[in-house]
Coordinates of C-alpha atoms in Angstrom, one line a residue:
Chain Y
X9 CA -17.3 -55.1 22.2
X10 CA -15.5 -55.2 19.0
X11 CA -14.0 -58.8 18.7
X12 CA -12.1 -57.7 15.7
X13 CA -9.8 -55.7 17.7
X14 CA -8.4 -57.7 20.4
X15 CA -5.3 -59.5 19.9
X16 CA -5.2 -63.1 18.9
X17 CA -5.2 -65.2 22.3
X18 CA -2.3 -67.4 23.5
X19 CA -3.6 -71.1 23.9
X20 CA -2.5 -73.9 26.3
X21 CA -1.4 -76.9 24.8
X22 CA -0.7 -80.3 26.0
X23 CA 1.3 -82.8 23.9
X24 CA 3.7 -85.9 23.8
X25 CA 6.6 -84.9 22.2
X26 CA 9.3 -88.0 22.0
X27 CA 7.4 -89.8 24.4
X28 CA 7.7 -86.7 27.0
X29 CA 4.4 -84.7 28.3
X30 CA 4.6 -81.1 27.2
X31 CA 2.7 -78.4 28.6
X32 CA 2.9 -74.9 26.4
X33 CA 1.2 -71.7 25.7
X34 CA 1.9 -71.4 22.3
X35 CA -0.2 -68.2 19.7
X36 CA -2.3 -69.7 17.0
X37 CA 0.5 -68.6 14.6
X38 CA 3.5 -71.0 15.7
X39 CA 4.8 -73.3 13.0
X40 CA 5.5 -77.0 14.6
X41 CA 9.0 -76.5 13.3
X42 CA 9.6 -73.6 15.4
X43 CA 7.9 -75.2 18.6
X44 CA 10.3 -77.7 18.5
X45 CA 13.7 -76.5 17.2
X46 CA 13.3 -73.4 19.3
X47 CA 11.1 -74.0 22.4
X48 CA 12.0 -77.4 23.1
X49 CA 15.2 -77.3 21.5
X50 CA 15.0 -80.1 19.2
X51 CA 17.0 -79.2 16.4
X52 CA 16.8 -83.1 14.3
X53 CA 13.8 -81.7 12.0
X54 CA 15.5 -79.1 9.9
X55 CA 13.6 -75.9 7.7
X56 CA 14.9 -76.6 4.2
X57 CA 12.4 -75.2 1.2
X58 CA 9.8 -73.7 4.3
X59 CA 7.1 -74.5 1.8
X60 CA 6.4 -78.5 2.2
X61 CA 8.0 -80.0 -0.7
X62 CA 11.3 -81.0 0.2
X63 CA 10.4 -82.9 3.8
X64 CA 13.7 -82.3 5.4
X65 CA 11.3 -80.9 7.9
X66 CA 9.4 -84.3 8.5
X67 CA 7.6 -85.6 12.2
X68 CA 5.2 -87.8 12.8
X69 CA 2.3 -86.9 14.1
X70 CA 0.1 -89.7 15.8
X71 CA 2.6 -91.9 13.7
X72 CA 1.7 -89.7 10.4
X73 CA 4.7 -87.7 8.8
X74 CA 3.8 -84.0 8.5
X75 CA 5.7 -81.5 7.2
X76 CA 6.5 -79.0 10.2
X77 CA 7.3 -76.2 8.4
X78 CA 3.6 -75.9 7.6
X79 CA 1.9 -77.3 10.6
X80 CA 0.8 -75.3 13.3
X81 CA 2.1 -75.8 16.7
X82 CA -1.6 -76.0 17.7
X83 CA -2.4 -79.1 15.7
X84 CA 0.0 -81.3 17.7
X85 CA -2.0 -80.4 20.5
X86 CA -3.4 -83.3 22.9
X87 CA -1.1 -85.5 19.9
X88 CA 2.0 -87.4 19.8
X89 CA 4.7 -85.9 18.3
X90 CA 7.7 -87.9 17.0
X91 CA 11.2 -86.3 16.1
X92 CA 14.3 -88.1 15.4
X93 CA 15.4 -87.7 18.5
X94 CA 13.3 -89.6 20.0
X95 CA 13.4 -93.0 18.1
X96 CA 16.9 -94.2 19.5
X97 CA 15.4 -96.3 22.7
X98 CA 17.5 -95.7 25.5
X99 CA 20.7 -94.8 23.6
X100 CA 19.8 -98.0 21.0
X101 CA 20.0 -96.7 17.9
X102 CA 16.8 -98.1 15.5
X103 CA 17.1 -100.5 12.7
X104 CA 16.6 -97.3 10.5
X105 CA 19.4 -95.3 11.9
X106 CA 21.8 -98.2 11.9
X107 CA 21.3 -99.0 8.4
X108 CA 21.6 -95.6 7.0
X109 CA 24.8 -95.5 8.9
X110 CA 26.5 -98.9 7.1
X111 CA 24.8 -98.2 3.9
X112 CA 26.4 -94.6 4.0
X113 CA 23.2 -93.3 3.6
X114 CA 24.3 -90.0 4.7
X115 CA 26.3 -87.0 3.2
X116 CA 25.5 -83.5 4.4
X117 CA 22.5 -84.8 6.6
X118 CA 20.1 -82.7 6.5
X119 CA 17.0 -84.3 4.8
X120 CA 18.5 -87.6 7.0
X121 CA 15.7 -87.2 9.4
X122 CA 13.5 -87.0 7.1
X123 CA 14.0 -89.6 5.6
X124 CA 14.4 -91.8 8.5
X125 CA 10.9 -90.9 9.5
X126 CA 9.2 -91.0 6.7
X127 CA 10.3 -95.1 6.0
X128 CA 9.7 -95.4 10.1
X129 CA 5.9 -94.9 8.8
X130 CA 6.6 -97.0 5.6
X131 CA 7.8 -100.2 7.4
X132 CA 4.8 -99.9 9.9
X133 CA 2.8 -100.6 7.1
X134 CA 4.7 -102.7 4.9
X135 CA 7.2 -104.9 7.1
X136 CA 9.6 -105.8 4.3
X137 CA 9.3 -103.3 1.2
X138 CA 11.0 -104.0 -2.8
X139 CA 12.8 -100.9 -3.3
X140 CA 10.2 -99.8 -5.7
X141 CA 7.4 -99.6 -2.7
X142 CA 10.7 -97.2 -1.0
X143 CA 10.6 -95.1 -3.7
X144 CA 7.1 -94.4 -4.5
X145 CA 6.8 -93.9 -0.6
X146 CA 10.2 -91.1 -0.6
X147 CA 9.2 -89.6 -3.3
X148 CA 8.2 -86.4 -1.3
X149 CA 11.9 -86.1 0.6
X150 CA 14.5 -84.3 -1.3
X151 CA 18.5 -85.5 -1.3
X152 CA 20.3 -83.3 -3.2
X153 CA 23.9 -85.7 -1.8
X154 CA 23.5 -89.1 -2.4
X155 CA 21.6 -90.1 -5.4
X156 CA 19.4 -91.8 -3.4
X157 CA 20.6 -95.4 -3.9
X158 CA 22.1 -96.0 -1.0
X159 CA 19.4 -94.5 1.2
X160 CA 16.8 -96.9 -0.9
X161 CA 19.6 -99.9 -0.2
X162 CA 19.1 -98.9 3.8
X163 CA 15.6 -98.9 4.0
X164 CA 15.3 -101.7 2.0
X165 CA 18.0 -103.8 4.4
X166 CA 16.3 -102.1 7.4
X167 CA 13.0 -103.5 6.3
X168 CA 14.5 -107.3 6.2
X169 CA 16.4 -107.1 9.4
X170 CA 13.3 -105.8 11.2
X171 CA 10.7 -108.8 9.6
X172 CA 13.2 -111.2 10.3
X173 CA 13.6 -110.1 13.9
X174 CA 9.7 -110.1 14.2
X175 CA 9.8 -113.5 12.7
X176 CA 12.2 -115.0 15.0
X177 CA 10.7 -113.0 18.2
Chain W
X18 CA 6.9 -66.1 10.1
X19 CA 3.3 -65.7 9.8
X20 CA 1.7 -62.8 11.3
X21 CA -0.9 -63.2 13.9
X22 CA -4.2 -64.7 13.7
X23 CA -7.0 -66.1 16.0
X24 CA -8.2 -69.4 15.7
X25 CA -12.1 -70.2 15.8
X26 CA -13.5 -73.6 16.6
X27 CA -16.9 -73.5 15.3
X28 CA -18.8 -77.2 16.6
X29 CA -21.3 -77.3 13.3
X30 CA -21.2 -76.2 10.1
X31 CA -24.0 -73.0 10.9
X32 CA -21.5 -71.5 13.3
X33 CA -18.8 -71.5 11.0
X34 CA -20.4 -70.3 8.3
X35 CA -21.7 -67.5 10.6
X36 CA -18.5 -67.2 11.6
X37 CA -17.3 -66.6 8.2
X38 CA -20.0 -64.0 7.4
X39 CA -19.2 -62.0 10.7
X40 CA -15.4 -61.7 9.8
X41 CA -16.3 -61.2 6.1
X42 CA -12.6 -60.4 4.4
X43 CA -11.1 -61.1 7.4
X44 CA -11.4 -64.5 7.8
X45 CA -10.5 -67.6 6.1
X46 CA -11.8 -71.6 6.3
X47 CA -8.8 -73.4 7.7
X48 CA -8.7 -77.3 6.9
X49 CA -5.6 -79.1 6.5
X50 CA -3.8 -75.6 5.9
X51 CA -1.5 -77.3 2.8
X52 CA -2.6 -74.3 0.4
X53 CA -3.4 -71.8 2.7
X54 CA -0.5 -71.8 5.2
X55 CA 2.0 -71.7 2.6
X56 CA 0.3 -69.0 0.9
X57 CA 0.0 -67.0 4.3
X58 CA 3.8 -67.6 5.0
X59 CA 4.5 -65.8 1.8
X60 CA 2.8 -62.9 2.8
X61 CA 0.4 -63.2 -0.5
X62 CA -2.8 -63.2 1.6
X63 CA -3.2 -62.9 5.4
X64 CA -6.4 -63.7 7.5
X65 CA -6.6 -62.3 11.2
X66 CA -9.3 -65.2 11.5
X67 CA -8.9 -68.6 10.9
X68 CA -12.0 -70.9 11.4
X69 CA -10.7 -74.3 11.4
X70 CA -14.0 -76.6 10.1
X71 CA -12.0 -79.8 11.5
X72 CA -13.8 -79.2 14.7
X73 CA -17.0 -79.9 13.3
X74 CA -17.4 -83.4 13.1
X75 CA -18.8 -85.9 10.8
X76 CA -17.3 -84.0 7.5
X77 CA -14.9 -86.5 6.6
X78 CA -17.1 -89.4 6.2
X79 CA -17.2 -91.6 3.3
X80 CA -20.1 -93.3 2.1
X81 CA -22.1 -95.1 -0.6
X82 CA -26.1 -94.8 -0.6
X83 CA -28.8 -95.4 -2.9
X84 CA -26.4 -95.0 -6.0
X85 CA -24.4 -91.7 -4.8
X86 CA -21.0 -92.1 -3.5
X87 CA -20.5 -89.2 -0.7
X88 CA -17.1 -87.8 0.6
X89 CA -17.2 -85.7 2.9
X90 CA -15.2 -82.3 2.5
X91 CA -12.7 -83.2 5.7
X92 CA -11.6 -86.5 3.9
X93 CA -7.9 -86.1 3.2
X94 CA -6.5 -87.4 0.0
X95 CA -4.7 -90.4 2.0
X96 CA -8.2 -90.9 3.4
X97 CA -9.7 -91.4 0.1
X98 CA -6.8 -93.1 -1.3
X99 CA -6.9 -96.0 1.6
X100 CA -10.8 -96.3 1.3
X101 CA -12.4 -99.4 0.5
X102 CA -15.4 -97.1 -0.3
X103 CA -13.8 -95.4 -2.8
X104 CA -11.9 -98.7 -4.2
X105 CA -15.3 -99.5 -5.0
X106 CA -17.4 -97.2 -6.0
X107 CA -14.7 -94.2 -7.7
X108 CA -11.4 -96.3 -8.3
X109 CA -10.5 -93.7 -10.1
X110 CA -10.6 -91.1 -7.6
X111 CA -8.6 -93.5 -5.2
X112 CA -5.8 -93.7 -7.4
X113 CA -5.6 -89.9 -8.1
X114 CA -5.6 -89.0 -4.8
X115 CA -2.4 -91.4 -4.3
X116 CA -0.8 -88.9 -6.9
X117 CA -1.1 -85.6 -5.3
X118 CA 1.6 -83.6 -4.1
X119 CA 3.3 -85.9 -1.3
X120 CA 2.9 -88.5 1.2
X121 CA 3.2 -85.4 4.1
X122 CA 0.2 -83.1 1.8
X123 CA -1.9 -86.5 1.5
X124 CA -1.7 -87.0 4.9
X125 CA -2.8 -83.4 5.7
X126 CA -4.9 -82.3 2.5
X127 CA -8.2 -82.3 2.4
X128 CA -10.6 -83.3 -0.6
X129 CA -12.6 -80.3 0.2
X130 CA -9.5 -77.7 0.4
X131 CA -8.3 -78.8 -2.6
X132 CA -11.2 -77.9 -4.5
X133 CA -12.0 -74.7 -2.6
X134 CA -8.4 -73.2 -3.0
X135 CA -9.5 -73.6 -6.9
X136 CA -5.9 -74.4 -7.5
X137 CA -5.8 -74.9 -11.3
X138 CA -3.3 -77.7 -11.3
X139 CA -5.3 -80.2 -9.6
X140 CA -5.8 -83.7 -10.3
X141 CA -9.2 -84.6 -8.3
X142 CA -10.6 -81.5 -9.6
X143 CA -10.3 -82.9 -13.4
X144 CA -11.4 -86.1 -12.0
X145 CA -15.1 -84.8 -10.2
X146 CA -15.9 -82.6 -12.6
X147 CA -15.7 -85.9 -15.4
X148 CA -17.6 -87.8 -13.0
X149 CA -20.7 -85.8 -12.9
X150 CA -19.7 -85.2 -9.1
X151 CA -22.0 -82.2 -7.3
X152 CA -20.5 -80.0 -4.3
X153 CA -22.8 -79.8 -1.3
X154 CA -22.2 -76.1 0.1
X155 CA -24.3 -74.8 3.6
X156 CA -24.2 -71.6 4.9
X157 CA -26.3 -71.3 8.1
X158 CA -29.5 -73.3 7.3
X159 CA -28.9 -73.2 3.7
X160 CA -27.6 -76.0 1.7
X161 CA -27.4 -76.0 -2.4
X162 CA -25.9 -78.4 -5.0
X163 CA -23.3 -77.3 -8.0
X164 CA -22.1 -79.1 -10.3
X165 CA -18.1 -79.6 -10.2
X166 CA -18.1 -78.3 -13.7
X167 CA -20.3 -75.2 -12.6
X168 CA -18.4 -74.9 -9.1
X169 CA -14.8 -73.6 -11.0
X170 CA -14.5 -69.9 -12.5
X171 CA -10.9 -69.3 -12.7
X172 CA -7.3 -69.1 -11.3
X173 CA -8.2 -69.8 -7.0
X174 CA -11.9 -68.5 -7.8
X175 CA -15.2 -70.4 -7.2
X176 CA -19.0 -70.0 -7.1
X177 CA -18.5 -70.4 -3.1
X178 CA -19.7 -67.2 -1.2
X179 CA -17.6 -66.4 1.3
X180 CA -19.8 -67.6 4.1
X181 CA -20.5 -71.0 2.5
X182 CA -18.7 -74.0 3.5
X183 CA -18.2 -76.5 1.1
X184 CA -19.3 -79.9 2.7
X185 CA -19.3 -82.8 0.9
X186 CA -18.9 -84.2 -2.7
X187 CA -21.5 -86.4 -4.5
X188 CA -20.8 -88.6 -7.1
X189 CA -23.5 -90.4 -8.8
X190 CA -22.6 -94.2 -9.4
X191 CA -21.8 -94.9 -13.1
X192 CA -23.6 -97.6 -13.8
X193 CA -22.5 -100.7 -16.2
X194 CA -20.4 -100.0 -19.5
X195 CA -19.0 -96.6 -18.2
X196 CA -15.2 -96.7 -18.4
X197 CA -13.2 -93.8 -16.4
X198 CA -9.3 -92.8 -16.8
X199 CA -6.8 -90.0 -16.2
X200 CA -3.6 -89.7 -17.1
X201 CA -1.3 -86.7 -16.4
X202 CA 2.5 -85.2 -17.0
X203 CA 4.4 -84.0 -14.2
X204 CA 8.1 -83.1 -13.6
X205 CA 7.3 -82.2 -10.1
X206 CA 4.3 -82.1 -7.7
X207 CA 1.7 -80.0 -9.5
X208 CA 0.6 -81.4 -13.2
X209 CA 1.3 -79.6 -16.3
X210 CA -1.3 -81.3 -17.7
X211 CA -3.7 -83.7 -16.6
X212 CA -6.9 -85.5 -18.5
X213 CA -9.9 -87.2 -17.4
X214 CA -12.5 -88.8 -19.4
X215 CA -15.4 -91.1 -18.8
X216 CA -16.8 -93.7 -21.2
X217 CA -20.1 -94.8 -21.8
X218 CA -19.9 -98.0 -24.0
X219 CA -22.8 -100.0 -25.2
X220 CA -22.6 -102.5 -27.9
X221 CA -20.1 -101.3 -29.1
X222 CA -20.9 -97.7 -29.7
X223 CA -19.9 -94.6 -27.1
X224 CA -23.1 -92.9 -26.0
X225 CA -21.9 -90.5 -23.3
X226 CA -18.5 -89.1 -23.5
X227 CA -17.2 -86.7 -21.0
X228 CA -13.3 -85.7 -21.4
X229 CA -12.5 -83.1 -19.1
X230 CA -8.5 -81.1 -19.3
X231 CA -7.2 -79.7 -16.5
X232 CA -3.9 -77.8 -15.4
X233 CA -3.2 -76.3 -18.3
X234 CA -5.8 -73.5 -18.3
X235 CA -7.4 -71.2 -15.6
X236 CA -10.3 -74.4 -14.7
X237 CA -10.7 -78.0 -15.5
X238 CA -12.8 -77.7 -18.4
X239 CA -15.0 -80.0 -20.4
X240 CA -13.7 -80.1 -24.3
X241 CA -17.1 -80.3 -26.2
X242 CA -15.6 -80.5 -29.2
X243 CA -13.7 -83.3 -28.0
X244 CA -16.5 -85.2 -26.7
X245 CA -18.9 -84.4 -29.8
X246 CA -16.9 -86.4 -32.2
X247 CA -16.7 -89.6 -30.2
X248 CA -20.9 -90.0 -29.4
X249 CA -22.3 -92.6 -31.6
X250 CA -18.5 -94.2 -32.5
X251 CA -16.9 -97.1 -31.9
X252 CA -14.5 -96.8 -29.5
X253 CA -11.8 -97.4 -32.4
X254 CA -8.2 -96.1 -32.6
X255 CA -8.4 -93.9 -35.4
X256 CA -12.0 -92.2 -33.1
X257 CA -10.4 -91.3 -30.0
X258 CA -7.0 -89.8 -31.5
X259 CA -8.9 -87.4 -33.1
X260 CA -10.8 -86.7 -30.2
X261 CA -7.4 -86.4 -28.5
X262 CA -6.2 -84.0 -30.8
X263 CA -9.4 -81.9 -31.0
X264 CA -8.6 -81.9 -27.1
X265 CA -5.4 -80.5 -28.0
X266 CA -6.5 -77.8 -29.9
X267 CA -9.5 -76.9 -27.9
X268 CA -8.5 -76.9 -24.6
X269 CA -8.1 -73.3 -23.0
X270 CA -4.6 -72.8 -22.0
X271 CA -2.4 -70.4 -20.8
X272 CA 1.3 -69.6 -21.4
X273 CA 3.2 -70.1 -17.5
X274 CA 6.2 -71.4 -16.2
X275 CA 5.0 -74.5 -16.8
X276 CA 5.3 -74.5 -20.7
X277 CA 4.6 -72.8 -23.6
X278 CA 0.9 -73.0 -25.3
X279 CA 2.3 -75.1 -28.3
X280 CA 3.8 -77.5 -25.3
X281 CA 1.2 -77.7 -23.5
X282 CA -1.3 -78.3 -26.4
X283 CA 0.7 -81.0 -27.4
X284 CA 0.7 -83.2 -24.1
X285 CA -3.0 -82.4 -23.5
X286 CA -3.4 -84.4 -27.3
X287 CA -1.0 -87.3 -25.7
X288 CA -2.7 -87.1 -22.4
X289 CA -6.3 -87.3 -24.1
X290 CA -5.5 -89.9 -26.0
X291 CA -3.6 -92.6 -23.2
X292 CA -6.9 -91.5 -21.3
X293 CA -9.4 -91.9 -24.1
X294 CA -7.6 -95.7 -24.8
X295 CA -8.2 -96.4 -21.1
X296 CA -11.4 -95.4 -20.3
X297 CA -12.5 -97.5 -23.8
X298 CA -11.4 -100.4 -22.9
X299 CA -12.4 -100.3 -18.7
X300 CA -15.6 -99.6 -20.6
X301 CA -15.4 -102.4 -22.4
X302 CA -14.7 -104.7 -19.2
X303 CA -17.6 -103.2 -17.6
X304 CA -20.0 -103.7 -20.1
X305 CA -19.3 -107.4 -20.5

């Protein structure tokens, strides 16, 4: 038998997408991005430039942004996935998202979620960062709105609200 | 949208490389997939075959013994960047890697991938090949050592045979008075010029010199002219400008979108010579 004949097999995948257990058969080919904007309907992570640079795309995988516009489906398998959509808790908006909303963080929108996830894994690390560690650490996500100020001025607040809330817990 | 493909999941490095040499043109060595899926998206290359080495396990392991640091060709550049191995032993390396692309290629690049792809704007690469670092390819049983200067023959093209897989890098440790820096200039992710050199210092007087320029030209190259005129100097001013501009005018480089050759000539020089100033005077701090 010829293996280089037969078409590429469909795979079954099990994942946590948003806290949610997925089940899929997905081909070896799907992009992340298109796993979740078109299977699960998950539209928050957004194609932009397609070829990693601009991160309007952005997850987290297993707390990790990725770019899903060149991630395979298949490497979020037996993974956590996180989109924007699932970091409100219970309708509770996070620190994040409430910050780039007073700080006007926000024009067109569509690196927002980016953003937001990529400082989600920045204040993990670093619980209260200068705006210079917010910076260095967006310095892969592309706003072509706001400057950038205020969205440095949100994560920045953000990061103060949530080490003085672990401080007073 | 990419066309199809299979994915193989080889568990050790003889089955992939077997793999590799069943498939022949057809198949490709899929890592953290930050060159290659881009590239395949395009439509500038497609592989029916994928075999994905992350299945195999223990290549991404970092570790210092009997003088060599090893990193294994799985470590991703936020792996290297984050590890107190590295800190250590290749400082240098560590703070290169925190340069590359972005945060989301860190976190999904691999050391290995980087240098494989042959890339020619890449920072480690510069950095290895003025380390003295050797690759570690296998193919089935086989393993053999190259040299990271020997290991790069032009524009995405290496000494790799297809059915080799590149494993780990080896870096010999520098010993005392050996002073390393890079220094590069970028507009956006990839370098349009990057320089590494490495210092020898001892009493005063450079006795190894290594001063490698990368992006610029088809390979990160070793300038010998460079490095001829700063063995058995002092690591004075007035010595390692003109090494920097000998650098300059040496270095192999190629008209692109990037710049122009004057350009690019000229930043190598400024490049060479923040590097050379650095890598004296870390020499310096080592020595003493």
């Amino acid at each position: 038998m010829d293996e280089r004949s037969e078409a590429p097999a469909r795979r079954r995948i099990a994942l946590v997408v948003n806290g949610n257990p997925v089940e899929a058969e997905i081909e070896p080919r799907e992009l992340l991005l298109d796993f979740l904007r078109h299977r699960l309907g998950l539209m928050g992570a957004k194609r932009s430039c397609d070829v990693q640079v601009c991160g309007s795309c952005t997850v987290l995988l297993d707390g990790e942004p990725v770019s899903a516009c060149c991630t395979l489906a298949y490497e979020a398998r037996d993974r956590q996935v996180l989109t924007i959509e699932g970091l409100a808790d219970a309708g509770r908006l996070h620190v994040l998202q409430e910050a780039f909303i007073e700080h006007a963080a926000v024009q067109c929108g569509f690196c927002t979620s980016g953003m937001i996830l990529t400082s989600l894994e920045l204040l993990r690390e670093v619980p209260a960062p200068v705006p210079e560690q917010v910076r260095s650490h967006l310095k892969g996500n592309l706003c072509r709105c706001t400057g950038y100020r205020r969205i440095i001025d949100a994560v920045v607040d953000a990061g103060r609200r949530l080490a003085a809330e672990g401080a007073s817990s | 949208m990419l066309r199809p493909f299979e994915i193989h999941e080889p568990a050790t490095v003889t089955a992939a490389s077997r793999l590799l040499a069943y498939y022949g043109d057809e198949a490709a060595v899929y890592a953290g997939g930050t060159e290659l899926l881009p590239v395949m998206k395009e439509g500038l290359a497609h592989y029916p075959h994928l075999v994905n080495i992350k299945t195999i396990a223990g290549l991404e392991s970092i570790a210092f013994h009997q003088g060599i640091l090893r990193i294994g060709a799985l470590a991703t550049h936020r792996q290297i960047e984050r590890s107190p191995v590295v800190r250590e032993r290749l400082p240098l390396l560590g703070q290169v890697a925190c340069g590359v692309a972005n945060l989301r290629v860190r976190i999904a690049g691999t050391l290995g991938g980087n240098l494989c792809f042959a890339e020619p704007h890449s920072d480690p690469a510069a950095v290895l090949v003025a380390s003295g670092a050797t690759l570690v390819l296998a193919r089935d049983a086989e393993e053999r050592r190259v040299s990271a200067e020997a290991f790069f023959t032009g524009i995405l093209q290496t000494v790799r045979l297809p059915d080799e897989i590149l494993t780990g890098v080896e870096v010999p440790d520098p010993g005392p008075g050996v002073g390393a820096a890079y220094h590069r200039f970028a507009l956006h992710e990839r370098p349009i010029a990057g320089v590494a050199a490495v210092l020898a210092v001892h009493e005063g007087i450079i006795t190894r010199a290594c001063l490698v320029v990368g992006s610029v030209g088809p390979i990160p190259a070793r300038i010998a002219e460079a490095e001829a005129g700063l063995i058995g100097q002092a690591p004075a001013g007035s010595v390692l400008s003109a090494a920097a501009e000998a650098a300059g005018r040496h270095a192999d480089v190629l008209e692109d979108l990037y710049g122009s050759v004057d350009y690019k000539r000229h930043i190598v020089a400024v490049m060479a010579r923040r590097a050379l100033k650095e890598a004296a005077a870390r020499g310096h701090v080592e020595a003493t």
